[in-house]
C-alpha cells in the first residue's frame, strides 16, 4: 500500500492506494468519530463490495446503515439526493456520524454533497471503486449533482476525511468504464506531467489488460498530481482549473446528449481533442503533438470525435461553464504536452471551427 497526503492545513487527509485494502479496519478507525456510519452506494456496487465493507466496519464495532441508490449519471440529481437525506433523518444520524461513499464518481459526488449539507456538514470518507473515481473524483472535495441545464451545477467544495482506493475493486469494472477512467489519467500527463505522458504511451496496453502494478502506479501518479494541484488551489481560483482540460466541451456533450449517454471519460476524451485542435489553430501546439494525443486516446479505446450536436448548441451549453467570467468563456488549452494554460484568446469563430473539425 502507498499513502499520499492532500495538504490543506486542518482539512488535510490521507489517500491510501493498494490491493485488498477494503478489509483494513485499521485504516478506517482513526477517521470515524463515532461507532455509527452510513454507507452510500448503489445497486451495482452493493452486491460486489458492501458486505466486505460492512464486515470491516463490524470488526471495529461500527454499526453501519447502507443507503443503496439507483445506478447511473441520470440519477445524480435532487430526487436521489433527497433519498439520502430521508435515510439519514430516518435513522437519526447525527452531525458526527460518518457518511462513507462506496462506488464510482456519481456516488462520491452525491454522497459528498449530501455530507456537506446534512446538519450543515457531517464527516465523510471516499471509497472509490472505479478507475475514474480513484484517479480523480474522490480527491479534492468537489461534490455536486447535475441540473438539466448543466453538469455538476449544484454542489459544494467539501473535503473527505480519508480516501481509500482499493485497486482490486477494479477487477470487476466493465472495460468501457476502465477506458473512461483512462481519459482522466491521460489528462494529468497532458496538463502538467510530460514524463507521465511518456510512461502512458509505453504502458497503455498494460493498463487496459489491468496489470496490477501498472494500475497501482497510474492511480498513485494521478493522485500525486491531483493532490499537489488541490493543495495549491483548493477552490479553483487559478491552477485547479487546468484539471478541466477537455471538460468544457465534455460537459456540453454530456448535457447535450442526455446524462449517461456518453460516459464522463468518453466526453472528456472527445472534448480534449477539440481543445487540442483549438490549441493547434492558435499556434500553440504542433501537428505532431496533436497526433500523439489522438493516438493515445485511440489506443485507449476512447472516442476522438465528438457527437454532432451542432456547433452553436455546443456554445450555448458551454456558456454555463463554471470557468465563465464576466460572461466570457475561458478554456483550458495546451502550450505543449505537459503544460496547460487557461486562456480566453480564442474567438468564437475559432471555437466553432474546432468544434466542427472534431464533430462527426
Ligand atoms: P460511475 O460512478 O457512474 O461508475 C461507473 C459505473 O461503474 C457505474 O455503473 C457503477 O455502478 C459501476 N461500478 C462502480 N464501481 C464498480 C466496480 N468496482 N465494479 C463494477 N462496476 C462498478 O462513473 P465514474 O466514471 O466513476 O464517475 C463519473 C462521475 O464522476 C461523473 O458524474 C463526473 O461528473 C464525476 N467526476 C467528478 C469529479 C470531481 O472532482 N468531483 C472529477 C471527475 C469526475
Ligand atoms: N476534476 C476536476 C477537479 O477536481 O478540479
Short mmCIF file of C-alpha atoms and ligand atoms in Angstrom, two decimals:
data_model
loop_
_atom_site.label_atom_id
_atom_site.label_comp_id
_atom_site.label_asym_id
_atom_site.label_seq_id
_atom_site.Cartn_x
_atom_site.Cartn_y
_atom_site.Cartn_z
CA UNK A 1 0.00 0.00 0.00
CA UNK A 2 1.13 3.56 -0.70
CA UNK A 3 -0.09 6.69 1.02
CA UNK A 4 -0.26 10.26 -0.21
CA UNK A 5 -1.43 13.32 1.63
CA UNK A 6 -3.65 16.16 0.48
CA UNK A 7 -2.15 19.06 2.44
CA UNK A 8 -4.87 21.53 3.39
CA UNK A 9 -3.97 22.55 6.95
CA UNK A 10 -6.77 21.36 9.28
CA UNK A 11 -8.59 19.78 6.33
CA UNK A 12 -5.62 17.60 5.29
CA UNK A 13 -6.27 13.91 4.68
CA UNK A 14 -4.55 10.74 3.51
CA UNK A 15 -5.12 8.83 0.26
CA UNK A 16 -4.35 5.13 0.71
CA UNK A 17 -3.81 3.19 -2.53
CA UNK A 18 -3.36 -0.57 -2.64
CA UNK A 19 -4.81 -4.01 -3.35
CA UNK A 20 -7.33 -5.57 -0.93
CA UNK A 21 -7.32 -2.65 1.48
CA UNK A 22 -11.12 -2.61 1.79
CA UNK A 23 -10.68 -5.10 4.63
CA UNK A 24 -8.28 -2.84 6.56
CA UNK A 25 -10.29 -1.72 9.61
CA UNK A 26 -7.17 -0.04 10.97
CA UNK A 27 -7.20 2.45 8.08
CA UNK A 28 -10.81 3.47 8.76
CA UNK A 29 -10.78 3.51 12.57
CA UNK A 30 -8.83 6.76 13.13
CA UNK A 31 -11.28 8.66 10.91
CA UNK A 32 -14.57 7.59 12.48
CA UNK A 33 -15.84 9.97 15.13
CA UNK A 34 -18.49 7.61 16.48
CA UNK A 35 -19.42 3.94 16.28
CA UNK A 36 -22.12 4.70 13.74
CA UNK A 37 -21.78 5.27 10.00
CA UNK A 38 -23.84 5.23 6.83
CA UNK A 39 -22.61 3.70 3.59
CA UNK A 40 -23.96 5.34 0.43
CA UNK A 41 -23.63 3.02 -2.55
CA UNK A 42 -25.68 1.77 -5.49
CA UNK A 43 -27.42 -1.35 -6.77
CA UNK A 44 -24.40 -2.40 -8.86
CA UNK A 45 -21.65 -1.89 -6.28
CA UNK A 46 -23.61 -3.15 -3.24
CA UNK A 47 -23.68 -6.84 -4.28
CA UNK A 48 -19.95 -6.68 -5.05
CA UNK A 49 -18.42 -4.82 -2.10
CA UNK A 50 -20.96 -3.78 0.52
CA UNK A 51 -20.72 -6.96 2.65
CA UNK A 52 -16.94 -6.72 2.68
CA UNK A 53 -17.06 -3.13 3.90
CA UNK A 54 -19.78 -3.88 6.49
CA UNK A 55 -17.59 -6.66 7.88
CA UNK A 56 -14.58 -4.33 8.02
CA UNK A 57 -16.69 -1.86 10.00
CA UNK A 58 -18.17 -4.56 12.24
CA UNK A 59 -14.63 -5.66 13.13
CA UNK A 60 -14.18 -2.30 14.85
CA UNK A 61 -17.71 -2.36 16.33
CA UNK A 62 -19.09 0.25 13.97
CA UNK A 63 -22.73 -0.26 13.07
CA UNK A 64 -23.43 0.96 9.57
CA UNK A 65 -26.62 1.67 7.70
CA UNK A 66 -26.46 1.03 3.94
CA UNK A 67 -28.20 3.51 1.62
CA UNK A 68 -28.48 1.82 -1.75
CA UNK A 69 -29.29 4.12 -4.66
CA UNK A 70 -30.14 3.53 -8.31
CA UNK A 71 -27.11 3.36 -10.61
CA UNK A 72 -26.20 5.94 -13.22
CA UNK A 73 -25.40 9.52 -14.13
CA UNK A 74 -29.11 10.14 -14.82
CA UNK A 75 -29.74 9.65 -11.08
CA UNK A 76 -27.21 12.28 -9.99
CA UNK A 77 -29.96 14.76 -9.14
CA UNK A 78 -32.10 16.37 -6.41
CA UNK A 79 -34.50 13.42 -6.18
CA UNK A 80 -31.73 10.96 -5.38
CA UNK A 81 -30.02 13.43 -3.04
CA UNK A 82 -33.27 13.69 -1.10
CA UNK A 83 -33.38 9.91 -0.70
CA UNK A 84 -30.03 10.18 1.10
CA UNK A 85 -31.37 12.92 3.40
CA UNK A 86 -34.54 10.86 4.09
CA UNK A 87 -32.44 7.87 5.14
CA UNK A 88 -30.09 10.00 7.27
CA UNK A 89 -33.03 11.53 9.14
CA UNK A 90 -34.97 8.27 9.42
CA UNK A 91 -32.05 6.60 11.10
CA UNK A 92 -31.32 9.59 13.40
CA UNK A 93 -27.86 10.23 12.04
CA UNK A 94 -26.04 12.91 13.96
CA UNK A 95 -23.59 15.58 12.91
CA UNK A 96 -20.69 13.33 13.91
CA UNK A 97 -21.97 10.22 12.11
CA UNK A 98 -19.66 9.49 9.17
CA UNK A 99 -21.01 9.10 5.64
CA UNK A 100 -18.97 6.62 3.60
CA UNK A 101 -19.32 6.84 -0.20
CA UNK A 102 -18.66 3.41 -1.73
CA UNK A 103 -18.73 3.48 -5.53
CA UNK A 104 -17.74 5.50 -8.58
CA UNK A 105 -17.73 9.24 -9.13
CA UNK A 106 -21.52 9.52 -9.19
CA UNK A 107 -21.81 8.04 -5.68
CA UNK A 108 -18.78 10.01 -4.46
CA UNK A 109 -20.07 13.34 -5.80
CA UNK A 110 -23.60 12.82 -4.45
CA UNK A 111 -22.53 11.31 -1.13
CA UNK A 112 -20.05 14.12 -0.60
CA UNK A 113 -22.64 16.79 -1.41
CA UNK A 114 -25.16 15.17 0.98
CA UNK A 115 -22.47 15.12 3.68
CA UNK A 116 -21.68 18.80 3.09
CA UNK A 117 -25.33 19.78 3.68
CA UNK A 118 -26.63 17.35 6.28
CA UNK A 119 -26.87 19.24 9.56
CA UNK A 120 -24.54 21.77 7.87
CA UNK A 121 -21.79 19.18 7.45
CA UNK A 122 -21.04 15.66 8.59
CA UNK A 123 -17.69 13.86 8.11
CA UNK A 124 -17.32 11.71 5.03
CA UNK A 125 -14.96 9.13 3.60
CA UNK A 126 -14.42 8.29 -0.05
CA UNK A 127 -14.02 4.63 -1.05
CA UNK A 128 -13.77 4.95 -4.85
CA UNK A 129 -14.31 1.76 -6.85
CA UNK A 130 -13.85 2.91 -10.47
CA UNK A 131 -10.60 3.94 -12.12
CA UNK A 132 -12.02 7.41 -12.78
CA UNK A 133 -13.01 7.95 -9.16
CA UNK A 134 -9.70 6.56 -7.85
CA UNK A 135 -7.61 8.89 -10.01
CA UNK A 136 -9.77 12.00 -9.87
CA UNK A 137 -13.22 12.47 -8.38
CA UNK A 138 -12.56 11.08 -4.87
CA UNK A 139 -9.68 13.52 -4.32
CA UNK A 140 -10.07 17.25 -3.88
CA UNK A 141 -13.51 17.75 -2.37
CA UNK A 142 -15.57 18.75 -5.38
CA UNK A 143 -19.07 17.44 -4.77
CA UNK A 144 -22.17 18.04 -6.86
CA UNK A 145 -25.34 16.97 -8.58
CA UNK A 146 -26.38 17.74 -12.15
CA UNK A 147 -29.07 20.20 -13.25
CA UNK A 148 -30.99 19.59 -16.50
CA UNK A 149 -29.30 22.74 -17.88
CA UNK A 150 -25.78 21.91 -16.80
CA UNK A 151 -23.45 19.28 -15.44
CA UNK A 152 -22.35 19.47 -11.76
CA UNK A 153 -24.02 22.88 -11.43
CA UNK A 154 -25.24 22.46 -7.85
CA UNK A 155 -22.60 21.49 -5.33
CA UNK A 156 -20.00 22.39 -2.74
CA UNK A 157 -16.31 22.17 -2.03
CA UNK A 158 -16.20 19.72 0.86
CA UNK A 159 -13.15 17.61 1.64
CA UNK A 160 -13.33 13.98 2.76
CA UNK A 161 -11.50 12.78 5.89
CA UNK A 162 -9.92 9.89 4.03
CA UNK A 163 -9.69 8.38 0.54
CA UNK A 164 -9.26 4.62 0.42
CA UNK A 165 -8.60 3.38 -3.12
CA UNK A 166 -8.63 -0.42 -3.24
CA UNK A 167 -7.34 -1.20 -6.72
CA UNK A 168 -8.57 -4.81 -6.54
CA UNK A 169 -12.12 -3.44 -6.91
CA UNK A 170 -11.13 -2.54 -10.48
CA UNK A 171 -11.17 -6.29 -11.33
CA UNK A 172 -14.96 -6.18 -11.69
CA UNK A 173 -15.16 -2.92 -13.63
CA UNK A 174 -16.58 -3.07 -17.17
CA UNK A 175 -14.00 -2.48 -19.93
CA UNK A 176 -15.85 0.61 -21.13
CA UNK A 177 -15.64 2.13 -17.63
CA UNK A 178 -11.94 1.30 -17.33
CA UNK A 179 -11.29 3.09 -20.62
CA UNK A 180 -13.32 6.09 -19.47
CA UNK A 181 -11.09 6.32 -16.39
CA UNK A 182 -8.00 6.38 -18.57
CA UNK A 183 -9.15 9.70 -20.07
CA UNK A 184 -8.60 11.41 -16.71
CA UNK A 185 -5.28 9.58 -16.21
CA UNK A 186 -4.01 10.82 -19.60
CA UNK A 187 -5.20 14.31 -18.62
CA UNK A 188 -2.54 14.59 -15.88
CA UNK A 189 0.19 13.77 -18.37
CA UNK A 190 -1.11 16.39 -20.77
CA UNK A 191 -1.60 19.27 -18.35
CA UNK A 192 1.45 19.02 -16.07
CA UNK A 193 3.43 15.79 -16.21
CA UNK A 194 5.07 15.04 -19.57
CA UNK A 195 7.17 12.18 -18.09
CA UNK A 196 3.93 10.51 -17.06
CA UNK A 197 2.57 11.04 -20.58
CA UNK A 198 5.68 9.29 -21.96
CA UNK A 199 5.13 6.45 -19.47
CA UNK A 200 1.49 6.17 -20.56
CA UNK A 201 2.49 5.93 -24.22
CA UNK A 202 4.54 2.86 -23.29
CA UNK A 203 2.14 1.32 -20.78
CA UNK A 204 -1.37 1.98 -22.09
CA UNK A 205 -1.87 -1.64 -23.17
CA UNK A 206 -0.72 -2.91 -19.74
CA UNK A 207 -3.35 -0.68 -18.14
CA UNK A 208 -6.04 -1.97 -20.50
CA UNK A 209 -5.02 -5.52 -19.55
CA UNK A 210 -5.41 -4.45 -15.88
CA UNK A 211 -1.83 -5.20 -14.97
CA UNK A 212 -1.91 -4.60 -11.18
CA UNK A 213 1.48 -2.94 -10.97
CA UNK A 214 0.74 -0.58 -13.85
CA UNK A 215 -2.69 0.30 -12.45
CA UNK A 216 -1.30 0.98 -8.97
CA UNK A 217 1.36 3.24 -10.48
CA UNK A 218 -1.16 5.12 -12.64
CA UNK A 219 -3.51 5.67 -9.70
CA UNK A 220 -0.62 6.79 -7.46
CA UNK A 221 0.89 9.18 -10.02
CA UNK A 222 -2.53 10.64 -10.91
CA UNK A 223 -3.42 11.20 -7.25
CA UNK A 224 0.02 12.70 -6.58
CA UNK A 225 -0.60 15.24 -9.35
CA UNK A 226 -4.12 15.97 -8.17
CA UNK A 227 -3.08 16.30 -4.51
CA UNK A 228 -0.45 18.89 -5.46
CA UNK A 229 -2.89 20.95 -7.51
CA UNK A 230 -5.62 20.83 -4.86
CA UNK A 231 -3.19 21.77 -2.08
CA UNK A 232 -2.15 24.82 -4.11
CA UNK A 233 -5.64 25.92 -5.17
CA UNK A 234 -8.42 24.18 -3.24
CA UNK A 235 -11.29 26.34 -4.50
CA UNK A 236 -10.19 26.74 -8.10
CA UNK A 237 -9.20 30.36 -8.22
CA UNK A 238 -6.31 29.53 -10.56
CA UNK A 239 -4.27 26.40 -11.28
CA UNK A 240 -7.01 23.91 -10.38
CA UNK A 241 -8.98 24.98 -13.46
CA UNK A 242 -6.31 23.22 -15.55
CA UNK A 243 -7.74 19.90 -14.33
CA UNK A 244 -10.66 20.76 -16.57
CA UNK A 245 -8.83 20.12 -19.84
CA UNK A 246 -11.48 18.97 -22.33
CA UNK A 247 -14.22 19.36 -19.72
CA UNK A 248 -15.93 22.49 -21.05
CA UNK A 249 -16.61 20.67 -24.31
CA UNK A 250 -17.09 17.35 -22.49
CA UNK A 251 -19.74 18.69 -20.13
CA UNK A 252 -21.58 20.13 -23.15
CA UNK A 253 -21.54 16.64 -24.71
CA UNK A 254 -22.85 15.00 -21.51
CA UNK A 255 -25.64 17.55 -21.02
CA UNK A 256 -26.47 17.84 -24.72
CA UNK A 257 -26.67 14.09 -25.30
CA UNK A 258 -28.61 13.44 -22.05
CA UNK A 259 -26.83 12.36 -18.87
CA UNK A 260 -25.46 8.83 -19.10
CA UNK A 261 -25.41 8.53 -22.90
CA UNK A 262 -21.73 9.42 -23.10
CA UNK A 263 -19.63 8.41 -20.09
CA UNK A 264 -17.82 11.31 -18.44
CA UNK A 265 -14.40 9.99 -19.50
CA UNK A 266 -15.57 9.50 -23.09
CA UNK A 267 -16.85 13.07 -23.23
CA UNK A 268 -13.55 14.31 -21.76
CA UNK A 269 -11.65 12.38 -24.43
CA UNK A 270 -13.57 13.93 -27.33
CA UNK A 271 -13.51 17.32 -25.56
CA UNK A 272 -9.73 17.12 -25.20
CA UNK A 273 -9.41 16.57 -28.94
CA UNK A 274 -11.43 19.77 -29.54
CA UNK A 275 -9.12 21.61 -27.10
CA UNK A 276 -6.11 20.19 -28.98
CA UNK A 277 -7.49 21.30 -32.34
CA UNK A 278 -8.03 24.78 -30.92
CA UNK A 279 -4.55 24.84 -29.39
CA UNK A 280 -3.09 23.96 -32.80
CA UNK A 281 -5.32 26.52 -34.55
CA UNK A 282 -3.94 29.21 -32.20
CA UNK A 283 -0.37 28.15 -32.98
CA UNK A 284 0.29 26.75 -29.51
CA UNK A 285 0.94 23.04 -30.21
CA UNK A 286 2.43 21.20 -33.17
CA UNK A 287 0.76 18.76 -35.56
CA UNK A 288 2.98 16.07 -34.08
CA UNK A 289 1.68 16.76 -30.58
CA UNK A 290 -1.93 16.59 -31.78
CA UNK A 291 -1.09 13.27 -33.42
CA UNK A 292 0.39 11.88 -30.18
CA UNK A 293 -2.73 12.85 -28.24
CA UNK A 294 -5.10 11.39 -30.85
CA UNK A 295 -3.01 8.26 -30.92
CA UNK A 296 -3.04 7.61 -27.18
CA UNK A 297 -6.80 8.15 -26.88
CA UNK A 298 -7.33 5.82 -29.87
CA UNK A 299 -5.13 3.14 -28.28
CA UNK A 300 -7.08 3.56 -25.04
CA UNK A 301 -10.27 2.80 -27.00
CA UNK A 302 -11.70 6.27 -26.36
CA UNK A 303 -13.64 8.47 -28.82
CA UNK A 304 -11.60 11.00 -30.77
CA UNK A 305 -14.57 12.61 -32.47
CA UNK A 306 -17.44 14.39 -30.79
CA UNK A 307 -21.17 13.97 -31.41
CA UNK A 308 -22.75 16.36 -33.91
CA UNK A 309 -24.95 18.43 -31.63
CA UNK A 310 -24.34 21.46 -33.85
CA UNK A 311 -21.55 23.87 -33.02
CA UNK A 312 -23.95 26.64 -31.89
CA UNK A 313 -25.60 24.23 -29.45
CA UNK A 314 -22.17 23.42 -28.01
CA UNK A 315 -21.56 27.12 -27.43
CA UNK A 316 -24.97 27.55 -25.79
CA UNK A 317 -24.27 24.68 -23.38
CA UNK A 318 -20.71 25.89 -22.74
CA UNK A 319 -21.99 29.30 -21.57
CA UNK A 320 -22.96 27.57 -18.29
CA UNK A 321 -19.36 26.51 -17.69
CA UNK A 322 -18.06 27.32 -14.22
CA UNK A 323 -14.98 28.99 -15.71
CA UNK A 324 -17.06 31.66 -17.48
CA UNK A 325 -16.01 35.06 -16.07
CA UNK A 326 -17.91 38.29 -16.75
CA UNK A 327 -19.77 36.39 -19.47
CA UNK A 328 -16.52 35.43 -21.23
CA UNK A 329 -15.64 31.83 -21.95
CA UNK A 330 -12.25 30.69 -20.66
CA UNK A 331 -10.82 27.44 -21.94
CA UNK A 332 -8.02 25.12 -20.91
CA UNK A 333 -5.58 24.83 -23.82
CA UNK A 334 -2.18 23.20 -24.21
CA UNK A 335 1.08 25.04 -24.82
CA UNK A 336 2.80 21.70 -25.16
CA UNK A 337 2.35 18.18 -23.87
CA UNK A 338 2.87 18.59 -20.14
CA UNK A 339 1.84 22.26 -19.93
CA UNK A 340 -1.71 23.58 -19.95
CA UNK A 341 -2.88 27.17 -19.68
CA UNK A 342 -6.21 28.84 -19.14
CA UNK A 343 -6.98 31.20 -21.98
CA UNK A 344 -9.67 33.50 -23.32
CA UNK A 345 -7.70 34.14 -26.50
CA UNK A 346 -9.83 32.06 -28.87
CA UNK A 347 -12.50 33.90 -30.81
CA UNK A 348 -16.00 32.46 -31.13
CA UNK A 349 -15.24 31.76 -34.80
CA UNK A 350 -12.14 29.73 -33.89
CA UNK A 351 -14.00 27.79 -31.19
CA UNK A 352 -16.81 26.97 -33.64
CA UNK A 353 -14.26 25.87 -36.24
CA UNK A 354 -12.58 23.50 -33.79
CA UNK A 355 -15.90 22.02 -32.69
CA UNK A 356 -16.86 21.45 -36.31
CA UNK A 357 -13.46 19.93 -37.09
CA UNK A 358 -13.79 17.28 -34.36
CA UNK A 359 -17.54 16.59 -34.64
CA UNK A 360 -18.75 13.67 -36.72
P1 LIG B 1 -19.99 5.99 -12.15
O1 LIG B 1 -19.95 6.43 -10.75
O2 LIG B 1 -21.28 6.10 -12.88
O3 LIG B 1 -19.47 4.49 -12.22
C1 LIG B 1 -19.42 3.84 -13.46
C2 LIG B 1 -20.19 2.52 -13.44
O4 LIG B 1 -19.39 1.51 -12.80
C3 LIG B 1 -21.49 2.56 -12.68
O5 LIG B 1 -22.43 1.75 -13.33
C4 LIG B 1 -21.10 1.95 -11.33
O6 LIG B 1 -22.19 1.40 -10.63
C5 LIG B 1 -20.14 0.90 -11.76
N1 LIG B 1 -19.16 0.47 -10.77
C6 LIG B 1 -18.56 1.21 -9.82
N2 LIG B 1 -17.57 0.51 -9.24
C7 LIG B 1 -17.57 -0.71 -9.82
C8 LIG B 1 -16.79 -1.87 -9.64
N3 LIG B 1 -15.75 -1.90 -8.82
N4 LIG B 1 -17.09 -2.97 -10.36
C9 LIG B 1 -18.11 -2.93 -11.27
N5 LIG B 1 -18.87 -1.85 -11.50
C10 LIG B 1 -18.60 -0.75 -10.77
O7 LIG B 1 -18.92 6.78 -13.04
P2 LIG B 1 -17.42 7.25 -12.75
O8 LIG B 1 -16.77 7.23 -14.07
O9 LIG B 1 -16.81 6.56 -11.61
O10 LIG B 1 -17.63 8.77 -12.31
C11 LIG B 1 -18.18 9.71 -13.18
C12 LIG B 1 -18.74 10.85 -12.37
O11 LIG B 1 -17.68 11.47 -11.64
C13 LIG B 1 -19.40 11.94 -13.21
O12 LIG B 1 -20.62 12.30 -12.63
C14 LIG B 1 -18.41 13.08 -13.14
O13 LIG B 1 -19.03 14.33 -13.25
C15 LIG B 1 -17.82 12.88 -11.77
N6 LIG B 1 -16.48 13.48 -11.61
C16 LIG B 1 -16.28 14.23 -10.51
C17 LIG B 1 -15.04 14.77 -10.27
C18 LIG B 1 -14.78 15.54 -9.02
O14 LIG B 1 -13.72 16.15 -8.91
N7 LIG B 1 -15.67 15.52 -8.07
C19 LIG B 1 -13.99 14.53 -11.18
C20 LIG B 1 -14.23 13.74 -12.29
C21 LIG B 1 -15.49 13.22 -12.50
N1 LIG B 2 -11.93 17.12 -11.64
C1 LIG B 2 -11.55 18.49 -11.61
C2 LIG B 2 -11.23 18.98 -10.26
O1 LIG B 2 -11.28 18.25 -9.28
O2 LIG B 2 -10.92 20.12 -10.11
#
